[in-house]
XYZ file of C-alpha atoms in Angstrom:
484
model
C 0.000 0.000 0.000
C 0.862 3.801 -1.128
C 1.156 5.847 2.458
C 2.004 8.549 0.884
C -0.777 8.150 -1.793
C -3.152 7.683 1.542
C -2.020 11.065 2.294
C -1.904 10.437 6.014
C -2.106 14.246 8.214
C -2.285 14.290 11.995
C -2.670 17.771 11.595
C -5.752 17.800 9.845
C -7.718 15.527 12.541
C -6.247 17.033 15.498
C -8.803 18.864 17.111
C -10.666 14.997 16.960
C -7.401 13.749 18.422
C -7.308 16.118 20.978
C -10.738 15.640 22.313
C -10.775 11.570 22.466
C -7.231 12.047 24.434
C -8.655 14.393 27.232
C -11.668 12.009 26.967
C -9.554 9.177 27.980
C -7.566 11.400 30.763
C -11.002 12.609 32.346
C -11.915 9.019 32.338
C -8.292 7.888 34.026
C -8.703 11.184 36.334
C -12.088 9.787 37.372
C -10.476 6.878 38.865
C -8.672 8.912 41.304
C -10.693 12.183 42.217
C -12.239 12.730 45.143
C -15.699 12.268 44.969
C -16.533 15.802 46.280
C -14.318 17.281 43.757
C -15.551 15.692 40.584
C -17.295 19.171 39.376
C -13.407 19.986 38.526
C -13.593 17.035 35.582
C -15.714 20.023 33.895
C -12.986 22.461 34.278
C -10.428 19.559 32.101
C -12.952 18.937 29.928
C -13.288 22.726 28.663
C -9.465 22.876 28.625
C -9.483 20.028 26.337
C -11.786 22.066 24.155
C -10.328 25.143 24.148
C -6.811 23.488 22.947
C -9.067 21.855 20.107
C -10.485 25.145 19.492
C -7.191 26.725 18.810
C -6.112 23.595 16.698
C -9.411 23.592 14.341
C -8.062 27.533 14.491
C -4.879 26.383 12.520
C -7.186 24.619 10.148
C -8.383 27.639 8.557
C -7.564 27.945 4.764
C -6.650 24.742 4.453
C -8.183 22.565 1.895
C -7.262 18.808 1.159
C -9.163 15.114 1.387
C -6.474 13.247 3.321
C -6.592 9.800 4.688
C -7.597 8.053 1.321
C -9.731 11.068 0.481
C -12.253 9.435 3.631
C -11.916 12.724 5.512
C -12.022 16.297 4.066
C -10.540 19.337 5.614
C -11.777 22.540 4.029
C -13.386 25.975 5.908
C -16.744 24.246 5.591
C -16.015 21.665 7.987
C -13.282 23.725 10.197
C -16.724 26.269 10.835
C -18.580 22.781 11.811
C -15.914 21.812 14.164
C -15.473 25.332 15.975
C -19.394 25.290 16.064
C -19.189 22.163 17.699
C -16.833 22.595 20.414
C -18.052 25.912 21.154
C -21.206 24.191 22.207
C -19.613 21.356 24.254
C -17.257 24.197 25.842
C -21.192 25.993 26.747
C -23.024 23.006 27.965
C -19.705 21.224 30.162
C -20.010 24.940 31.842
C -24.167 24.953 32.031
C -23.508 21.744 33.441
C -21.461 22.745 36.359
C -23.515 22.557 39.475
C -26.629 21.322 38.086
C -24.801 17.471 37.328
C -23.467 17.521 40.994
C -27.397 18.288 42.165
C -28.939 15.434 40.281
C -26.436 13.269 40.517
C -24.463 12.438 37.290
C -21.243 14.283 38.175
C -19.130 11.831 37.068
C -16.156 11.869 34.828
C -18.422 9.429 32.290
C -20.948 12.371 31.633
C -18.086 14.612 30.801
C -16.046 11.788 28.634
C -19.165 11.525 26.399
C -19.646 15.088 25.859
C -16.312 14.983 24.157
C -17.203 11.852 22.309
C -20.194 13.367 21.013
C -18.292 16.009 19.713
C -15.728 13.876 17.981
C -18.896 12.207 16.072
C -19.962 15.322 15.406
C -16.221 16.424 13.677
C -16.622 13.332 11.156
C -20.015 13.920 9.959
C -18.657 17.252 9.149
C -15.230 16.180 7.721
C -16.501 12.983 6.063
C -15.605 12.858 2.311
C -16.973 9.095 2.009
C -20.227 7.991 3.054
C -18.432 5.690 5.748
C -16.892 8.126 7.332
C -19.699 9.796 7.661
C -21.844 6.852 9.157
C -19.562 6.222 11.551
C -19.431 9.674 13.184
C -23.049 9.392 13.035
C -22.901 6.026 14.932
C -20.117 7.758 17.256
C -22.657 10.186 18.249
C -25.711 8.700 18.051
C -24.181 5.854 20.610
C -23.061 8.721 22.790
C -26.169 10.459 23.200
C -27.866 7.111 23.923
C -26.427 6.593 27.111
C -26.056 10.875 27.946
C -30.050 10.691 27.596
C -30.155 7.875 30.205
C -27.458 9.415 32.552
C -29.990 10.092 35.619
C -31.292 6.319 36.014
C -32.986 6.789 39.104
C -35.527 8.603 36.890
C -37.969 6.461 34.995
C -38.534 9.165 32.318
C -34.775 9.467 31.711
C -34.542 6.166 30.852
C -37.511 6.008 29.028
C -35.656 8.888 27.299
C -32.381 6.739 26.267
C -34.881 4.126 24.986
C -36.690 6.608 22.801
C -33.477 8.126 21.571
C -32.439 4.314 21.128
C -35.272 3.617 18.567
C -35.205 6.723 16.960
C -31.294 6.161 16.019
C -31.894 2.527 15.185
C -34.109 3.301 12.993
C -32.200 6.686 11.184
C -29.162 4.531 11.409
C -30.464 1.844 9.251
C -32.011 4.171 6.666
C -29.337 5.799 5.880
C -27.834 2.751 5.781
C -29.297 0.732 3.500
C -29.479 3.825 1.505
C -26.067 4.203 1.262
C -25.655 0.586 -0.007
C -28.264 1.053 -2.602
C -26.236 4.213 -3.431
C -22.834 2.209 -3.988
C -24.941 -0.315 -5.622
C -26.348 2.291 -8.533
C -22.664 4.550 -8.536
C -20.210 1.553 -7.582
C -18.434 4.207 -4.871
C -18.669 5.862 -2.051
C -16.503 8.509 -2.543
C -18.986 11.828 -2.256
C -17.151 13.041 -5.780
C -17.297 10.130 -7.340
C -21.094 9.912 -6.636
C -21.358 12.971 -8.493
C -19.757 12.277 -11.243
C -21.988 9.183 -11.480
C -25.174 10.896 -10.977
C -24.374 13.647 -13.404
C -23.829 11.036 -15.922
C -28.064 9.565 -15.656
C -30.772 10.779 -14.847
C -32.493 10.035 -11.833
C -35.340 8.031 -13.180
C -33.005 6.194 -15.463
C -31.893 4.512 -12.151
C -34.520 3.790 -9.648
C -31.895 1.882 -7.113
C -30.409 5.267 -6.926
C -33.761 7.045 -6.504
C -34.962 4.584 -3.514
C -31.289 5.179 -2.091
C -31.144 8.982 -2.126
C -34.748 8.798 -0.567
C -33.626 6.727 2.291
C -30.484 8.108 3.030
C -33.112 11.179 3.118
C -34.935 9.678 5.800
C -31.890 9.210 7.701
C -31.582 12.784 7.992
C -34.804 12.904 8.764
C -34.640 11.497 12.119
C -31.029 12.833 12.905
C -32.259 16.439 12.480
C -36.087 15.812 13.761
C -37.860 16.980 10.797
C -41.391 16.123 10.124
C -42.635 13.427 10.106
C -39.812 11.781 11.218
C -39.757 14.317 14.581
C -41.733 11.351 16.453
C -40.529 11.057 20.328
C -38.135 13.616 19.752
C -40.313 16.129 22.587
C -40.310 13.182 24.435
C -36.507 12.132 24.949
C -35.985 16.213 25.231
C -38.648 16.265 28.577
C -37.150 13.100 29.902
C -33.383 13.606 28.971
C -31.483 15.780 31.601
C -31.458 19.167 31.037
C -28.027 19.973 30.348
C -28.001 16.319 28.169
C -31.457 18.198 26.365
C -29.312 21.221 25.489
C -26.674 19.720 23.872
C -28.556 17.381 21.605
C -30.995 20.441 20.711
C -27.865 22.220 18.800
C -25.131 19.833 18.790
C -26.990 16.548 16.897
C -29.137 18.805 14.892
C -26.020 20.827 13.691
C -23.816 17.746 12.518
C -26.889 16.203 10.899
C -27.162 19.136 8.375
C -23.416 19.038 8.074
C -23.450 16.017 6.663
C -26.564 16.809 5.201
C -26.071 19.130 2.978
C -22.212 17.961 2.166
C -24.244 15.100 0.583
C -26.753 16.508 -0.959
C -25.608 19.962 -2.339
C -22.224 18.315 -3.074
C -22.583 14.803 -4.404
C -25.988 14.879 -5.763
C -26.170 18.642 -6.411
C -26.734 17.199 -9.994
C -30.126 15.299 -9.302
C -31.131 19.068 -7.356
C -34.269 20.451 -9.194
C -35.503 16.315 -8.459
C -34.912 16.479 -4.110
C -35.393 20.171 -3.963
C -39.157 19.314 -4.819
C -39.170 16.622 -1.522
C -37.310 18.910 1.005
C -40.036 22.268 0.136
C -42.609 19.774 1.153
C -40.944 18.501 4.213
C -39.461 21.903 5.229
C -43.460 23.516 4.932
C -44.692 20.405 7.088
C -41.986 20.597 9.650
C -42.199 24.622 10.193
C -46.150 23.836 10.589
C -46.395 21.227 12.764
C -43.424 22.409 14.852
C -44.661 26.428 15.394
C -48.684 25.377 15.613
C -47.970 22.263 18.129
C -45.566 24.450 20.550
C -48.464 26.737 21.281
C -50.191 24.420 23.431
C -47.205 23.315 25.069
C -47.290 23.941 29.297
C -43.556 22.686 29.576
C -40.565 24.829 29.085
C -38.697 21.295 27.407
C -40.919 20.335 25.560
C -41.737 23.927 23.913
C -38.081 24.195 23.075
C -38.509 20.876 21.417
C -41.276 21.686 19.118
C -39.038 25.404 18.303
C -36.095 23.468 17.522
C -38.752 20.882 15.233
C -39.484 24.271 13.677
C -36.231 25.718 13.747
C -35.188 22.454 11.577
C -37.891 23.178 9.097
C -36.263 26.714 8.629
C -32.691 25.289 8.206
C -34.336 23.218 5.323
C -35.883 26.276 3.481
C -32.265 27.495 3.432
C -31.387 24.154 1.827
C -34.074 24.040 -0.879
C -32.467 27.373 -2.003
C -29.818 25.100 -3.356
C -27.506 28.328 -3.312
C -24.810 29.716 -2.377
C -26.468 32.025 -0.345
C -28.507 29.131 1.034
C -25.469 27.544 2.094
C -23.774 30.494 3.728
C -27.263 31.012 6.039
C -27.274 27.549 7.177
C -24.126 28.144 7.882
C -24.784 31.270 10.107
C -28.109 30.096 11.282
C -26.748 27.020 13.031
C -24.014 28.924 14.550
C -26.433 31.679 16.456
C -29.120 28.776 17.190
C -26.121 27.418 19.218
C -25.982 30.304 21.210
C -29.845 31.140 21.665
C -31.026 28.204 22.364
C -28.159 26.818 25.308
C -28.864 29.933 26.204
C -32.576 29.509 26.771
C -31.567 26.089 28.614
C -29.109 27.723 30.164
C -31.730 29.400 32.182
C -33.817 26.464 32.774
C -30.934 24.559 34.061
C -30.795 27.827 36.368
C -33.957 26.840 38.231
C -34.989 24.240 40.836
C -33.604 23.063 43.795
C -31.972 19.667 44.509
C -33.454 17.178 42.361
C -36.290 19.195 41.113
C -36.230 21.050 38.018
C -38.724 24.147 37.248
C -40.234 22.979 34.251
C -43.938 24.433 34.024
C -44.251 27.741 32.067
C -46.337 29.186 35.043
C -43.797 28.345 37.737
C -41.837 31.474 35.933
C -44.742 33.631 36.612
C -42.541 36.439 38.503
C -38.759 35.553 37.664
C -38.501 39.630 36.317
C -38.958 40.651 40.198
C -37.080 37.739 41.853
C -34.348 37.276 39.416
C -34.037 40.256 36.913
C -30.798 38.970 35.340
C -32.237 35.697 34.228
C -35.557 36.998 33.361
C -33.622 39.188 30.810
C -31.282 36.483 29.735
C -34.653 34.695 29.405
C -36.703 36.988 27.469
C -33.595 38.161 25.006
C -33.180 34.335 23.875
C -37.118 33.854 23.603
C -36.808 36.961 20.996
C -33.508 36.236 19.503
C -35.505 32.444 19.006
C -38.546 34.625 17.801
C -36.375 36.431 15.104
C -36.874 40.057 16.663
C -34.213 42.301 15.750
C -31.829 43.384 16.896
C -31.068 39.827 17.868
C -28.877 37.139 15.608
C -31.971 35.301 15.114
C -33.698 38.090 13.182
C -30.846 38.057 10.942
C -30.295 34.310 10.314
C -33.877 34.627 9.246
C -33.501 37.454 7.367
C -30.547 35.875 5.401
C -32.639 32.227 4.732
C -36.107 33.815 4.070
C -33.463 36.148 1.532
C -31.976 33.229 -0.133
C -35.906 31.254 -0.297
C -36.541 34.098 -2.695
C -33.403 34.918 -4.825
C -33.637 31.020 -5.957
C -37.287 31.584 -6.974
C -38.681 30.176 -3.558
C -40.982 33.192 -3.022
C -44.443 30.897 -1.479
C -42.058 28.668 0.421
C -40.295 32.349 2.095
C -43.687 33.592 3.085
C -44.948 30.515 4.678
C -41.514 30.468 6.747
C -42.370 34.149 7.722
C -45.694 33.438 8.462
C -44.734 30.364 10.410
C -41.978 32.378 12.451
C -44.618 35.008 13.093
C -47.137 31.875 14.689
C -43.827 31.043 17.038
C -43.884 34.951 18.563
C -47.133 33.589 20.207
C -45.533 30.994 22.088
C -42.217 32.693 22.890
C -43.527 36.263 23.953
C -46.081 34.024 26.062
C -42.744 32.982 28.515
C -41.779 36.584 28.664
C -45.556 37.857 30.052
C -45.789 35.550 32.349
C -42.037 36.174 33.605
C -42.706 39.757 34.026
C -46.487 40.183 34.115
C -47.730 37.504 36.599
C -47.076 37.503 39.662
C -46.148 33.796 41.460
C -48.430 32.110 44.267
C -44.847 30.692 45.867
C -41.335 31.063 45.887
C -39.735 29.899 42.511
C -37.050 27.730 43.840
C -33.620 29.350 42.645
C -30.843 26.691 42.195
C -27.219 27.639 43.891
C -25.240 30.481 41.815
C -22.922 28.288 39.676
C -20.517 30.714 38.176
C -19.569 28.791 35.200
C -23.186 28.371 34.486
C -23.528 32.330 34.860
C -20.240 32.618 32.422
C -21.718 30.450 29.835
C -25.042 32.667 30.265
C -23.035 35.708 29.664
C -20.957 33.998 26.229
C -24.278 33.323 24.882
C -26.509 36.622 25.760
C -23.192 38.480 24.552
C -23.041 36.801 21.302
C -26.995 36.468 20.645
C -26.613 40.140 20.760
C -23.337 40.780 18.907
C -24.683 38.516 15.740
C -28.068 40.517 15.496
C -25.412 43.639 15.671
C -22.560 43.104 13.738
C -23.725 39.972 11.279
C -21.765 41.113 8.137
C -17.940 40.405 9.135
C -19.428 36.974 9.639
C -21.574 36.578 6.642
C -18.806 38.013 4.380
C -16.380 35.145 5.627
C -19.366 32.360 5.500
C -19.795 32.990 1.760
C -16.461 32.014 1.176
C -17.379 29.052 3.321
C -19.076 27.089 0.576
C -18.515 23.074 0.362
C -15.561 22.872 -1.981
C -13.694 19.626 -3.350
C -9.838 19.813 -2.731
């Protein structure tokens, strides 16, 4: 065999290296900490990220497929990866405090963080449809057992098991798509496919049409779209908190990496054919997600029909087929990372011991007994409502914008119309916060200040996008998924 043909680069998967090595040392450090001290596993766990950080850093610019052309290093996926870890650095410090008070403080719950993130890095990086199923299988495995962390609850487990199905059965989709995929293009290389596809039609090969479709459905259920969103409020309301935050940006962030590597790269070709599928999904999924939500009494399981929704607006951007469209997923999943930890940020903020405040109404007076996080609160349920100033007015702006330079002009106004159903629901947390007063004392959880830290990153930068969004947008459309 050719090493040097395999073109083998440490470099280039270092910021995965780094975060399955302090993986391994939390785990060995585990072993030996004192059980009252394990909170400071959170504290190696963000160091770990931030030295990943600065090596995904180095990354930028660079563009090559190394290791047999099965991994792909280019400024799409380096924005993936610092997306990523920013969001494991933001939940390990959310989680600071609220672990040790329902009792998964252990140096496991950490480990798999970082795991989930390495998953996370291939889906992004993957040039070859393996690669790419195993980083889905990294994380999906992960997330299985994060879900299930608190098994003295019944609903956390129940929560794993959900999670369980729901990846079985997104796992073997895409699966059997993929094979179906080799079977009609003989490779799996994502630009070999292309070349393939742009050499037939689709309906000149219906074992690559039932193959695109399921490896579809795969994405489906990674990224909760409609209908394929089934028990995903469910494993978000019985997950922990902190475990519920993480999969509500981090899973649904690497699924439409890989996502739209696949489709706008290797079957870009076969576009004006899946473009017609994904307006239909991304319609149902903004529906059902915005118009469900509203009768939602739980804080979790709201957030789980917005993010539903906010899935069906990432898709809109996809259907644009653009670069444009590709530049606001981009920027869309990067301030939906911040806004939404955010919002659980505050929720994980709440409660005493075991018990979590969870009921809309138990917030009814949070703007008298804790201004700050009533604030924090209401600027993430606008920024998640896409009223500007915030970053979530703009990453709407920019996908409703690229909806109707591609000709998408219904499919923009239903997403507008949609987004103007969720102000409903979201303004609805921020009246009863400040304009009902509560019957008893809503229990405050101890001050954590990494959790208050983490609070301030996001509120800062929820802010600072809606502000200052071109310096990033002029680097993101540069950012577009390029072959080496």
């Amino acid at each position: 065999m050719n090493l040097e043909a395999l073109n083998i680069s440490v470099g280039g998967v270092a910021p995965l290296l780094i975060l399955s090595i302090t993986a391994l040392v939390v785990l060995g450090l585990d072993c030996f900490w004192p059980s009252n001290r394990r909170s400071s596993l959170a504290y190696v766990t963000v160091a770990g990220c931030l030295m990943a950080l600065g090596a995904a850093w180095r990354l930028w610019g660079t563009q090559e497929a190394i290791f047999g052309r099965m991994v792909v290093v280019d400024n799409y996926s380096t924005l993936f990866t610092i997306i990523f870890i920013v969001g494991t650095i933001l939940t390990t410090l959310l989680s600071v405090g609220f672990a040790a008070r329902m009792g998964f403080d252990i140096g496991e719950y950490y480990a798999l963080l970082l795991f989930t993130t390495v998953g996370m890095i291939m889906m992004a990086q993957g040039l070859n449809l393996i690669t790419i199923f195993l980083g889905l299988e990294i994380l999906s495995i992960s997330l299985y057992i994060l879900a299930g962390m608190q098994r003295q609850r019944f609903a956390s487990i129940e929560a794993s098991l959900k999670y369980f199905l729901l990846g079985a059965f997104s796992s073997a989709f895409f699966l059997y798509g993929v094979a179906l995929t080799y079977g009609a293009t003989s490779s799996l290389d994502l630009e070999e496919i292309a070349r393939a596809v742009g050499q037939a039609s689709l309906t000149s090969k219906p074992l690559l049409l039932i193959g695109v479709g399921l490896m579809l459905i795969g994405f489906g259920f990674k990224v909760a779209t409609v209908p394929f969103h089934v028990w995903t409020p469910d494993v978000y309301e019985g997950a922990p908190t902190s475990v519920a935050a993480f999969m509500s940006v981090g899973a649904k962030a690497a699924g439409f990496a890989a996502f739209v590597r696949v489709f706008s790269l290797s079957l870009q070709p076969l576009a004006p054919d899946w473009t017609q599928l994904l307006w239909v999904i991304a319609v149902a999924t903004m529906v059902v997600g915005n118009v469900v939500a509203i009768a939602q009494s739980n804080i979790k399981r709201l957030l789980a029909y917005s993010s539903i929704a906010h899935a069906g607006y990432v898709v809109v951007a996809m259907v644009a087929s653009s670069a444009m469209g590709t530049s606001s997923v981009l920027f869309y999943l990067l301030v939906y990372t911040f806004m939404n930890l955010g919002a659980f940020g505050v929720v994980l903020a709440l409660g005493h011991q075991e018990e979590e405040v969870l009921l809309i109404d138990d917030f009814a007076g949070l703007g008298r007994r804790a201004p700050a996080l009533a604030a924090a609160m209401a600027l993430f349920m606008f920024a998640l409502a896409g009223i500007p100033p915030t970053a979530g007015f703009v990453g709407k702006f920019y996908i409703f914008s690229a909806a109707v330079q591609s000709g998408f002009i219904g499919l923009a106004v239903i997403g507008v119309m949609t987004s103007l159903v969720s102000v409903y629901y979201y303004l609805r947390v921020v009246v009863v916060m400040y304009m009902r007063e509560q019957e008893g004392e809503i229990p405050l959880a101890p001050k954590s200040v990494p959790a208050n830290v983490a609070l301030m990153i996001a509120a800062a930068a929820t802010l600072a996008l809606g502000l200052f969004p071109n310096a990033f947008m002029a680097a993101a459309s540069h950012f577009m998924v390029a072959m080496p």
